[in-house]
mmCIF file of C-alpha atoms in Angstrom:
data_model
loop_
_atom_site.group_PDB
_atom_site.id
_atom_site.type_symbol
_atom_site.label_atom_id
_atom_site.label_comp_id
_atom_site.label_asym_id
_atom_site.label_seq_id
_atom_site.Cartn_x
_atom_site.Cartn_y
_atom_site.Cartn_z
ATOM 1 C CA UNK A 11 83.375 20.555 103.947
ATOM 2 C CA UNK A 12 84.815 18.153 100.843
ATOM 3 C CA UNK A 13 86.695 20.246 98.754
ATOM 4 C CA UNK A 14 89.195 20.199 96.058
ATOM 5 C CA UNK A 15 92.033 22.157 94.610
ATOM 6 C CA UNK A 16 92.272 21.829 91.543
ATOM 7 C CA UNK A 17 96.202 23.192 90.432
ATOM 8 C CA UNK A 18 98.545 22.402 92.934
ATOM 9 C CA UNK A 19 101.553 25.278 91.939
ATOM 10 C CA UNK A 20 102.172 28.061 94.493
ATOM 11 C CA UNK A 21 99.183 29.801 94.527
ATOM 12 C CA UNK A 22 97.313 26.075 95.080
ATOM 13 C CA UNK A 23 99.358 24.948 97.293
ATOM 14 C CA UNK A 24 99.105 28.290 99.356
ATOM 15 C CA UNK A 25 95.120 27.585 99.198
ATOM 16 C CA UNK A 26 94.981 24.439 100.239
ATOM 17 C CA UNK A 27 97.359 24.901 103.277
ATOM 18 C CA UNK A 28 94.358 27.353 104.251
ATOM 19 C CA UNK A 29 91.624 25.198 103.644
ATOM 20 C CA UNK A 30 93.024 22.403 105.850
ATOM 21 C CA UNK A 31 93.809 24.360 108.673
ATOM 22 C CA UNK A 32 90.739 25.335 108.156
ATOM 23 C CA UNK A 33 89.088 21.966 109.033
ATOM 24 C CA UNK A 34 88.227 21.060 105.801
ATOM 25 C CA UNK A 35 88.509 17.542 103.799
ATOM 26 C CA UNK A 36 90.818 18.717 101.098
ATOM 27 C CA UNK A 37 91.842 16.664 97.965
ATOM 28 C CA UNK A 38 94.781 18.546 95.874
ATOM 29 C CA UNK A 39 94.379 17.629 92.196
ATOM 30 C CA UNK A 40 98.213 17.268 90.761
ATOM 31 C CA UNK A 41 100.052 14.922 88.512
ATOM 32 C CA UNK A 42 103.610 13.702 87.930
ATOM 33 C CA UNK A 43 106.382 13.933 90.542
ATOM 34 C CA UNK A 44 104.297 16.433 92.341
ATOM 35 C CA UNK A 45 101.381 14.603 92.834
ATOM 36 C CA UNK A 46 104.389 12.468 94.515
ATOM 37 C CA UNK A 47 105.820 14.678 96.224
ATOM 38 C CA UNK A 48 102.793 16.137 97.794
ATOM 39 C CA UNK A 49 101.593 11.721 98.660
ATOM 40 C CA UNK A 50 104.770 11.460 100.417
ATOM 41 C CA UNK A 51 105.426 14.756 102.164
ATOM 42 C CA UNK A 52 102.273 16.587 102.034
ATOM 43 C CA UNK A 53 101.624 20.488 101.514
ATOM 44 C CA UNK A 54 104.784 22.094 102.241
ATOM 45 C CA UNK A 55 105.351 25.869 102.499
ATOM 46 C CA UNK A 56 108.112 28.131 103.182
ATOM 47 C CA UNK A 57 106.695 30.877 104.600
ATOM 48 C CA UNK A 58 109.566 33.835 103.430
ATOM 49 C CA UNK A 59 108.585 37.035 105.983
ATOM 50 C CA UNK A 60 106.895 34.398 108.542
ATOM 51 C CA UNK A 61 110.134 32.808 109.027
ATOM 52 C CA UNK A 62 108.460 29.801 109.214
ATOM 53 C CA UNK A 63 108.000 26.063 107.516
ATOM 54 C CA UNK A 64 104.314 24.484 107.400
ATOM 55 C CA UNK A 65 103.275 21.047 106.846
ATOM 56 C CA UNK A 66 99.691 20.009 106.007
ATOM 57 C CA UNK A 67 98.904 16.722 105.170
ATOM 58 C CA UNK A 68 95.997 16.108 101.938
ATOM 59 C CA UNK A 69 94.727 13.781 99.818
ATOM 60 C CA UNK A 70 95.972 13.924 96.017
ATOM 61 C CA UNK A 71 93.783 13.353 93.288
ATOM 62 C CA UNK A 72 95.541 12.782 89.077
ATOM 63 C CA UNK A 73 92.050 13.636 88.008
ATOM 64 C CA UNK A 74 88.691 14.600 88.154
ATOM 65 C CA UNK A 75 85.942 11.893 87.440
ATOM 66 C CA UNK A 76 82.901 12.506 86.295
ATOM 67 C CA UNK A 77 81.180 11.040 89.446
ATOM 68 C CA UNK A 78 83.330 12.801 91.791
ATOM 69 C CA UNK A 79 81.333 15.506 93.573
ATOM 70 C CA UNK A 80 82.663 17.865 96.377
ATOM 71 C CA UNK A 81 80.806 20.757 97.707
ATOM 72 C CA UNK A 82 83.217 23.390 96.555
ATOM 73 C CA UNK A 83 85.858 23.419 93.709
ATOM 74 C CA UNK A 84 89.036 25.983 93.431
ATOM 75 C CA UNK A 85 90.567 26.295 90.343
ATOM 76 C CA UNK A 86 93.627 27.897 90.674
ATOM 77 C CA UNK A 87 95.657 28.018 87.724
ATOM 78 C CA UNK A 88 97.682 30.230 85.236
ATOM 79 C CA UNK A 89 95.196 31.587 82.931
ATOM 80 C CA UNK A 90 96.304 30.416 79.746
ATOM 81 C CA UNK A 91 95.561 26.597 81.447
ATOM 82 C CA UNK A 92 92.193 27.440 82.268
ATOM 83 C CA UNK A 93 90.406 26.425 78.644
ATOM 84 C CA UNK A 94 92.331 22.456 78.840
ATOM 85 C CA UNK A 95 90.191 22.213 82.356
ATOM 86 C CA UNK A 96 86.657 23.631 81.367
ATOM 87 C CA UNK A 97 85.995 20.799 79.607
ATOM 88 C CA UNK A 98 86.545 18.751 82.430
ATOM 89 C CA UNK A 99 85.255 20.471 84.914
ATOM 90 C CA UNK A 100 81.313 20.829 82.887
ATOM 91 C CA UNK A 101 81.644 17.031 82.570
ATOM 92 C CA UNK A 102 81.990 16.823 86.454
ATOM 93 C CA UNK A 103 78.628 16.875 88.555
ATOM 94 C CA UNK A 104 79.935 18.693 91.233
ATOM 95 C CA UNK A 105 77.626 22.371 91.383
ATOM 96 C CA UNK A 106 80.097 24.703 92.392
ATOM 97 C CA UNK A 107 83.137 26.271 91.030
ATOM 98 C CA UNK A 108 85.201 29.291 91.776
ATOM 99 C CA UNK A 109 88.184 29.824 89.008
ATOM 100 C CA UNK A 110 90.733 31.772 90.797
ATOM 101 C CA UNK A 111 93.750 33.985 89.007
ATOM 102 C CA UNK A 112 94.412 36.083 86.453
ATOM 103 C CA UNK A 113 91.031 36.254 83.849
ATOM 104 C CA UNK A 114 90.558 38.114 80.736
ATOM 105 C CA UNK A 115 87.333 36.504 79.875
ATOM 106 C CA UNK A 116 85.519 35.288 82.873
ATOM 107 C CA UNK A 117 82.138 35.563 81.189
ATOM 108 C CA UNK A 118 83.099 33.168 78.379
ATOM 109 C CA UNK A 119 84.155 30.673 81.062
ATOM 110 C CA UNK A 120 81.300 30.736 82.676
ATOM 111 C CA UNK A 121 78.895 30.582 79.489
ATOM 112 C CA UNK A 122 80.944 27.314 78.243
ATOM 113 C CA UNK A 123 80.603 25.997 81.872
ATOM 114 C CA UNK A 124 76.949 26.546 81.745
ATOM 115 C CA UNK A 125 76.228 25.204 78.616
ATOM 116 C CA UNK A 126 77.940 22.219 78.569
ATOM 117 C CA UNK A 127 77.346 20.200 81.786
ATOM 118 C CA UNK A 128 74.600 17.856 82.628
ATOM 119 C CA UNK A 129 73.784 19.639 86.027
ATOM 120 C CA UNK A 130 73.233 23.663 86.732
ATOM 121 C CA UNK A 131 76.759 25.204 87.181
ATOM 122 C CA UNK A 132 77.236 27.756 89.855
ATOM 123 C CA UNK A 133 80.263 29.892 89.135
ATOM 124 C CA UNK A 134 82.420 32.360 90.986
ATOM 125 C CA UNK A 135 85.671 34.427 89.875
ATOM 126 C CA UNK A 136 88.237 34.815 92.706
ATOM 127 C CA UNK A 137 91.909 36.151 92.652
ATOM 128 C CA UNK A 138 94.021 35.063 95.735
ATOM 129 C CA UNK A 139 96.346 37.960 96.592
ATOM 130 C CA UNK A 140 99.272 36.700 97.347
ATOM 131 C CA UNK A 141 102.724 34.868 95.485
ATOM 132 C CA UNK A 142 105.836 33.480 95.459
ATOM 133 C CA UNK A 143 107.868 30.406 93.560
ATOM 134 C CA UNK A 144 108.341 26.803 93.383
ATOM 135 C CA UNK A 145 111.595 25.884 95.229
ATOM 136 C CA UNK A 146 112.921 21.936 95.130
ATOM 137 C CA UNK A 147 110.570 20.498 96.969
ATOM 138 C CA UNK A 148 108.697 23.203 98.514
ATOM 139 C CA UNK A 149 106.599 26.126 97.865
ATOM 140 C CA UNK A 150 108.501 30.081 98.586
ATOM 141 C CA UNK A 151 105.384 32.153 99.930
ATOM 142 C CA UNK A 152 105.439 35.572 100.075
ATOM 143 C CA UNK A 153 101.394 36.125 101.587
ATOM 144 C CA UNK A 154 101.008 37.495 104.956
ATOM 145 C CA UNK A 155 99.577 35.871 108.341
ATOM 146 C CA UNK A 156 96.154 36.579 107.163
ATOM 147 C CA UNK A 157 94.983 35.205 103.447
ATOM 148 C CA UNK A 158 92.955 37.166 100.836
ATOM 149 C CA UNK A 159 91.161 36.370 98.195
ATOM 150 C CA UNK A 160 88.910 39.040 96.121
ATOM 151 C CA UNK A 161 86.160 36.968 94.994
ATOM 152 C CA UNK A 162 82.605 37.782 93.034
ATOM 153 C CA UNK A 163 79.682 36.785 90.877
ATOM 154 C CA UNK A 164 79.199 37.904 86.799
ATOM 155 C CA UNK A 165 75.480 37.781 87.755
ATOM 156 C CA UNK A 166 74.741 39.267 91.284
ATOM 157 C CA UNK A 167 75.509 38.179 94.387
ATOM 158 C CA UNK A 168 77.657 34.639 95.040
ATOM 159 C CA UNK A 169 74.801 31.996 94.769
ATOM 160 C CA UNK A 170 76.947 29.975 97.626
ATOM 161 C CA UNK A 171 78.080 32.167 99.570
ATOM 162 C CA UNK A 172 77.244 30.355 102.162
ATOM 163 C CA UNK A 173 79.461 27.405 101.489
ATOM 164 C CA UNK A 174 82.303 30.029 100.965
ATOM 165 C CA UNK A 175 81.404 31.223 104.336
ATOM 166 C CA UNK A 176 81.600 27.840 106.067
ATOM 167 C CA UNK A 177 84.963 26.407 104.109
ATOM 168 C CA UNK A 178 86.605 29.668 105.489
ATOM 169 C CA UNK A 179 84.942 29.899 108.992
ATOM 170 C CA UNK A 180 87.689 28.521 111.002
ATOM 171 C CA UNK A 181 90.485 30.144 108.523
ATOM 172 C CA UNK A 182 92.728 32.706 108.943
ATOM 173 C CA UNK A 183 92.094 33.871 105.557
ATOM 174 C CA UNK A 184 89.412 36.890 104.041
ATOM 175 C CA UNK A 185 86.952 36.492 101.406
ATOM 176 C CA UNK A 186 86.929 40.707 99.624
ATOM 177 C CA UNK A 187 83.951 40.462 97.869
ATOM 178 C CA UNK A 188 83.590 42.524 94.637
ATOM 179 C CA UNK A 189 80.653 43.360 93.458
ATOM 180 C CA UNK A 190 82.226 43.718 89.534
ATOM 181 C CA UNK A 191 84.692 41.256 89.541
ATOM 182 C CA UNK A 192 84.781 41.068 86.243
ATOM 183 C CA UNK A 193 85.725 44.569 86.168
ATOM 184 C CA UNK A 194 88.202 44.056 89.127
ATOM 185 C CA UNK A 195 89.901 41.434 87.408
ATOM 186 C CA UNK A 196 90.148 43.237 83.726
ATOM 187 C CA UNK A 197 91.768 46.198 85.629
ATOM 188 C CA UNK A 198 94.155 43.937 87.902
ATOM 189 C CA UNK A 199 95.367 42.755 84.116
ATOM 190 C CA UNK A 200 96.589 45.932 83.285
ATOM 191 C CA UNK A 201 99.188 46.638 85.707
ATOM 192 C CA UNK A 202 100.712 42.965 85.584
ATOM 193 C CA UNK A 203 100.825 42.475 82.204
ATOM 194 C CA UNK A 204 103.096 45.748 82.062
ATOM 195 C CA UNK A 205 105.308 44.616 85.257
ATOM 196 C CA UNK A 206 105.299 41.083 83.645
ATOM 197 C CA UNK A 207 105.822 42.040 79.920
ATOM 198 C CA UNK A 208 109.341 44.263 80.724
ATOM 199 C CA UNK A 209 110.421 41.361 82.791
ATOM 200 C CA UNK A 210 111.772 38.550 80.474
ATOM 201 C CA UNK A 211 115.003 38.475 78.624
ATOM 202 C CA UNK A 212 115.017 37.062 74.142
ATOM 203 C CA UNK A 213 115.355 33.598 76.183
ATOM 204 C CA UNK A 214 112.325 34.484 77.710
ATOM 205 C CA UNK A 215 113.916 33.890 81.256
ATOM 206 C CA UNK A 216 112.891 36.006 84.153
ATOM 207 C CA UNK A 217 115.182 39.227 84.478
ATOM 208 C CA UNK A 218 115.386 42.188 86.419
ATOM 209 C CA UNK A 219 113.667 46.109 85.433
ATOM 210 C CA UNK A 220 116.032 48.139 83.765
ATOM 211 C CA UNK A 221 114.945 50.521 86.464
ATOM 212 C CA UNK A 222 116.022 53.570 84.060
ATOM 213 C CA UNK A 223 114.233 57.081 83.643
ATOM 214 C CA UNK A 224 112.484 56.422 80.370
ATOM 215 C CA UNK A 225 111.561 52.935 81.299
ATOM 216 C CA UNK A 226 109.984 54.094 83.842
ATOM 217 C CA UNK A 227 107.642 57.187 82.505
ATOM 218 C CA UNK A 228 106.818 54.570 79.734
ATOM 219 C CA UNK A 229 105.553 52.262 81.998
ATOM 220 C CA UNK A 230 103.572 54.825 83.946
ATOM 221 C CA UNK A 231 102.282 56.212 80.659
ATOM 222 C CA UNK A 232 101.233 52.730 79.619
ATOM 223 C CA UNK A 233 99.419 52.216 82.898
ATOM 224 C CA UNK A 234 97.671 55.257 81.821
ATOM 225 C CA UNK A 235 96.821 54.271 78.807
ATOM 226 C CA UNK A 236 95.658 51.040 80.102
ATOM 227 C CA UNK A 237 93.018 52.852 82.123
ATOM 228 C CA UNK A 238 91.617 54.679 78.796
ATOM 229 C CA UNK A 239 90.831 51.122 77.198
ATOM 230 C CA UNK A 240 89.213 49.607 79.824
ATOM 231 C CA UNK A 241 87.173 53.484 79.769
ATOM 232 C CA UNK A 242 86.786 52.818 76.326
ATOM 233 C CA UNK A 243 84.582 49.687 77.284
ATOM 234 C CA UNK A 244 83.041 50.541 79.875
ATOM 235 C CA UNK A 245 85.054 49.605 82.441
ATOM 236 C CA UNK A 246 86.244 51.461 85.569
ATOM 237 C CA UNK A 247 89.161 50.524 87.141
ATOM 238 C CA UNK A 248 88.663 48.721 90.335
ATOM 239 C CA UNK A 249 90.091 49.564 92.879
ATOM 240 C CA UNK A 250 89.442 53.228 92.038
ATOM 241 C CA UNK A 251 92.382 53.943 94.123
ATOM 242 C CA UNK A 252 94.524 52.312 91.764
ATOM 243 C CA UNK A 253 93.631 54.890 89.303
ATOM 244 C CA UNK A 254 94.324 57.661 91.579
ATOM 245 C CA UNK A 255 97.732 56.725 92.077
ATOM 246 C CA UNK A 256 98.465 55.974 88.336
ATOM 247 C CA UNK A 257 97.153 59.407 87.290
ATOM 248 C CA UNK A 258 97.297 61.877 90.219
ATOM 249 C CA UNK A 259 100.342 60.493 91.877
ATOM 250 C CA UNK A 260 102.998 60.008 89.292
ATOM 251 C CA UNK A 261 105.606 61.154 91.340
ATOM 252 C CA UNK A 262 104.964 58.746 94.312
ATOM 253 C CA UNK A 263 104.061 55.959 91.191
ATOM 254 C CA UNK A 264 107.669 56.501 89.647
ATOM 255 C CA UNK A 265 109.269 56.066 93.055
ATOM 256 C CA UNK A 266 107.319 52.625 93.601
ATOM 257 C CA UNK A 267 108.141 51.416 90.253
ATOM 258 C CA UNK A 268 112.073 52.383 91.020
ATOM 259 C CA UNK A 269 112.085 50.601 94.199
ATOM 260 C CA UNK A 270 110.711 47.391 92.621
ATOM 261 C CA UNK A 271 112.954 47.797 90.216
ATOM 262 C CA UNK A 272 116.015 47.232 92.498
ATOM 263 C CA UNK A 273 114.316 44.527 94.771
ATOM 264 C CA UNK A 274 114.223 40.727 93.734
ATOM 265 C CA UNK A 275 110.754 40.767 95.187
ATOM 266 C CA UNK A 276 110.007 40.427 91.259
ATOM 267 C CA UNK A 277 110.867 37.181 90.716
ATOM 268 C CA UNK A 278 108.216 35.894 93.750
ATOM 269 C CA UNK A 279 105.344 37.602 91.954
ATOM 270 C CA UNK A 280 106.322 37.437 88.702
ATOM 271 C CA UNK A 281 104.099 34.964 86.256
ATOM 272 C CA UNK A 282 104.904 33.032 83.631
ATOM 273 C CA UNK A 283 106.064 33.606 80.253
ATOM 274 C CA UNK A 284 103.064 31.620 78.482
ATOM 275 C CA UNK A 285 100.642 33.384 81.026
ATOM 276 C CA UNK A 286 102.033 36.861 79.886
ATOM 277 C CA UNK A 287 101.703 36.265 76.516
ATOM 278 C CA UNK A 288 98.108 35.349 76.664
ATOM 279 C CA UNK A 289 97.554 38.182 79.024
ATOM 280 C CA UNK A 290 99.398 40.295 76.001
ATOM 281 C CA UNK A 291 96.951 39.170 73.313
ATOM 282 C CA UNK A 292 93.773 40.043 75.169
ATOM 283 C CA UNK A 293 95.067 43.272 75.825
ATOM 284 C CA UNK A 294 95.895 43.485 72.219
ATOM 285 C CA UNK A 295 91.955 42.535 71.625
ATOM 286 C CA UNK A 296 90.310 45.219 73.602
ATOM 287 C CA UNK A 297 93.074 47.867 71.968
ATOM 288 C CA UNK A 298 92.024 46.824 68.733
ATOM 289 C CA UNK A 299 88.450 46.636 69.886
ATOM 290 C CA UNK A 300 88.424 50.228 71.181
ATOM 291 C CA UNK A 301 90.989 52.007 69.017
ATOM 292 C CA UNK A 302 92.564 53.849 71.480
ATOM 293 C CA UNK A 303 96.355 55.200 70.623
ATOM 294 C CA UNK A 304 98.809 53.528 73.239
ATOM 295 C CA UNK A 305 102.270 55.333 72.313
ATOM 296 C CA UNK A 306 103.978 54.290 75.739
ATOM 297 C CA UNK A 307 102.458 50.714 75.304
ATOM 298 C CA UNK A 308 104.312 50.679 71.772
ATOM 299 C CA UNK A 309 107.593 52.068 73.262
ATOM 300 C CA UNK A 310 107.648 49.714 75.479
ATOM 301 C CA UNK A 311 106.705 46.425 73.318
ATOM 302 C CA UNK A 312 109.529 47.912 70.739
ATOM 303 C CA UNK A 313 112.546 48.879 73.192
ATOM 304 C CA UNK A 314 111.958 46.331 76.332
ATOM 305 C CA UNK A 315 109.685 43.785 75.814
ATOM 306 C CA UNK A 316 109.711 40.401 73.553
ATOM 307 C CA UNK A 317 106.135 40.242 73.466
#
């Protein structure tokens, strides 16, 4: 199967180590000194609770042609990158695409995608569960033996499927399909946009949770709220037992939160500042949209956040 990665951070890094154990052809898209790195040294990965180092081999691409077709494409990326790409990507004759991370508006990506190329675009939404952090020359990973991704269709089921099926065959590594990813991925927004938002210092470097009492009920509040404006469009939160723990569980919710607080697990999964604040101002949309009252939200934006 020829396929290319397109983003080579953690996250597409950690995805192409899978696809070429896999037995896939790979290509990495990257530029600058880590398209070099990645020519002379190949994937590297520290795996953290693995205790382990991995090397895979791939071929790096600095861009993607017009003529250069691969059966599937991963686009894994920070989500405020993803509009400097689309462009590319409809010019590129290559069918299909599966945009994986954080996604506020998947169906405008997919209509521009559509629209604008000269053959039909087939497009699928993924999120791959997993994180960590860019270290020297090496990639800190925090997934598990066995990969996940939760992946879906805007219009029905995955149109290539099969393909997926095949690229991942000989993989240790899941394909969750969702049969509202959309929906899944709105909801997944809400609870790391309000980790991620309380997270950065006036520098906007990475810090630590305060970890205090009324940090934490504001944050759990604001999860809360978060629910009510996805309600107010529509939306249920996916996974439903997400919900269940934000509003029936507040007890065992506050005790989570607290031992995050105290971990440095937060800087592996944290994103980045630029990501959060895009994250921030389509959450800002939809509150403005639906008009629901978010007191905690505003607590929190005036006492810890810089957003």
């Amino acid at each position: 199967m020829k396929v290319l990665v397109y983003g080579a951070g953690v996250l597409g890094s950690q995805l192409a180590h899978v696809l070429v154990r896999g037995g896939n052809d790979v290509t990495i898209l990257a530029r600058g000194k880590r398209a070099e790195e990645l020519e002379r040294d190949g994937v590297v990965i520290r795996h953290v609770f693995q205790f382990r180092t991995t090397v895979d081999p791939v071929r790096v691409t600095r861009e993607l042609k017009a003529e250069d077709v691969y059966d599937l494409i991963f686009v894994v990326m920070k989500y405020n990158d993803f509009p400097s790409v689309l462009p590319i990507l409809a010019n590129n004759r290559s069918t299909n695409i599966v945009i994986v991370g954080n996604n506020a508006d998947a169906r405008s990506m997919q209509t521009y995608l559509e629209d604008n190329s000269p053959v039909d675009k087939q497009v699928a939404f993924g999120f791959h569960v997993s994180g960590g952090k860019r270290q020297q020359d090496r990639m800190m990973s925090i997934g598990g033996g066995k990969g996940l991704m939760v992946i879906g269709a805007l219009d029905g089921k995955i149109s290539f499927q099969s393909l997926l099926n095949q690229a991942f065959a000989r993989a240790k590594y899941k394909l969750d399909v969702s049969e509202d990813i959309d929906a899944w991925l709105k909801s997944h927004l809400i609870p790391i946009l309000m980790l991620n938002a309380v997270s950065f210092n006036k520098e906007r470097e990475l810090q630590k949770l305060e970890g205090n009492r009324e940090q934490l009920l504001h944050m759990i509040g604001a999860l809360d709220e978060g629910i009510v404006v996805l309600e107010a469009m529509g939306i249920d939160m996916i996974p439903r037992a997400q919900a269940k723990l934000i509003r029936k569980h507040k007890r065992l919710l506050y005790l989570l939160l607290k031992i995050y607080s105290m971990l440095p697990v937060h800087k592996l999964v944290a994103g980045s500042y630029g990501e959060i604040e895009a994250m921030d101002r389509a959450f800002t949309d939809w509150k403005s949209i639906t008009n629901v009252p978010t007191p905690h939200w505003d607590a929190l934006r005036r006492d810890y956040t810089i957003l």
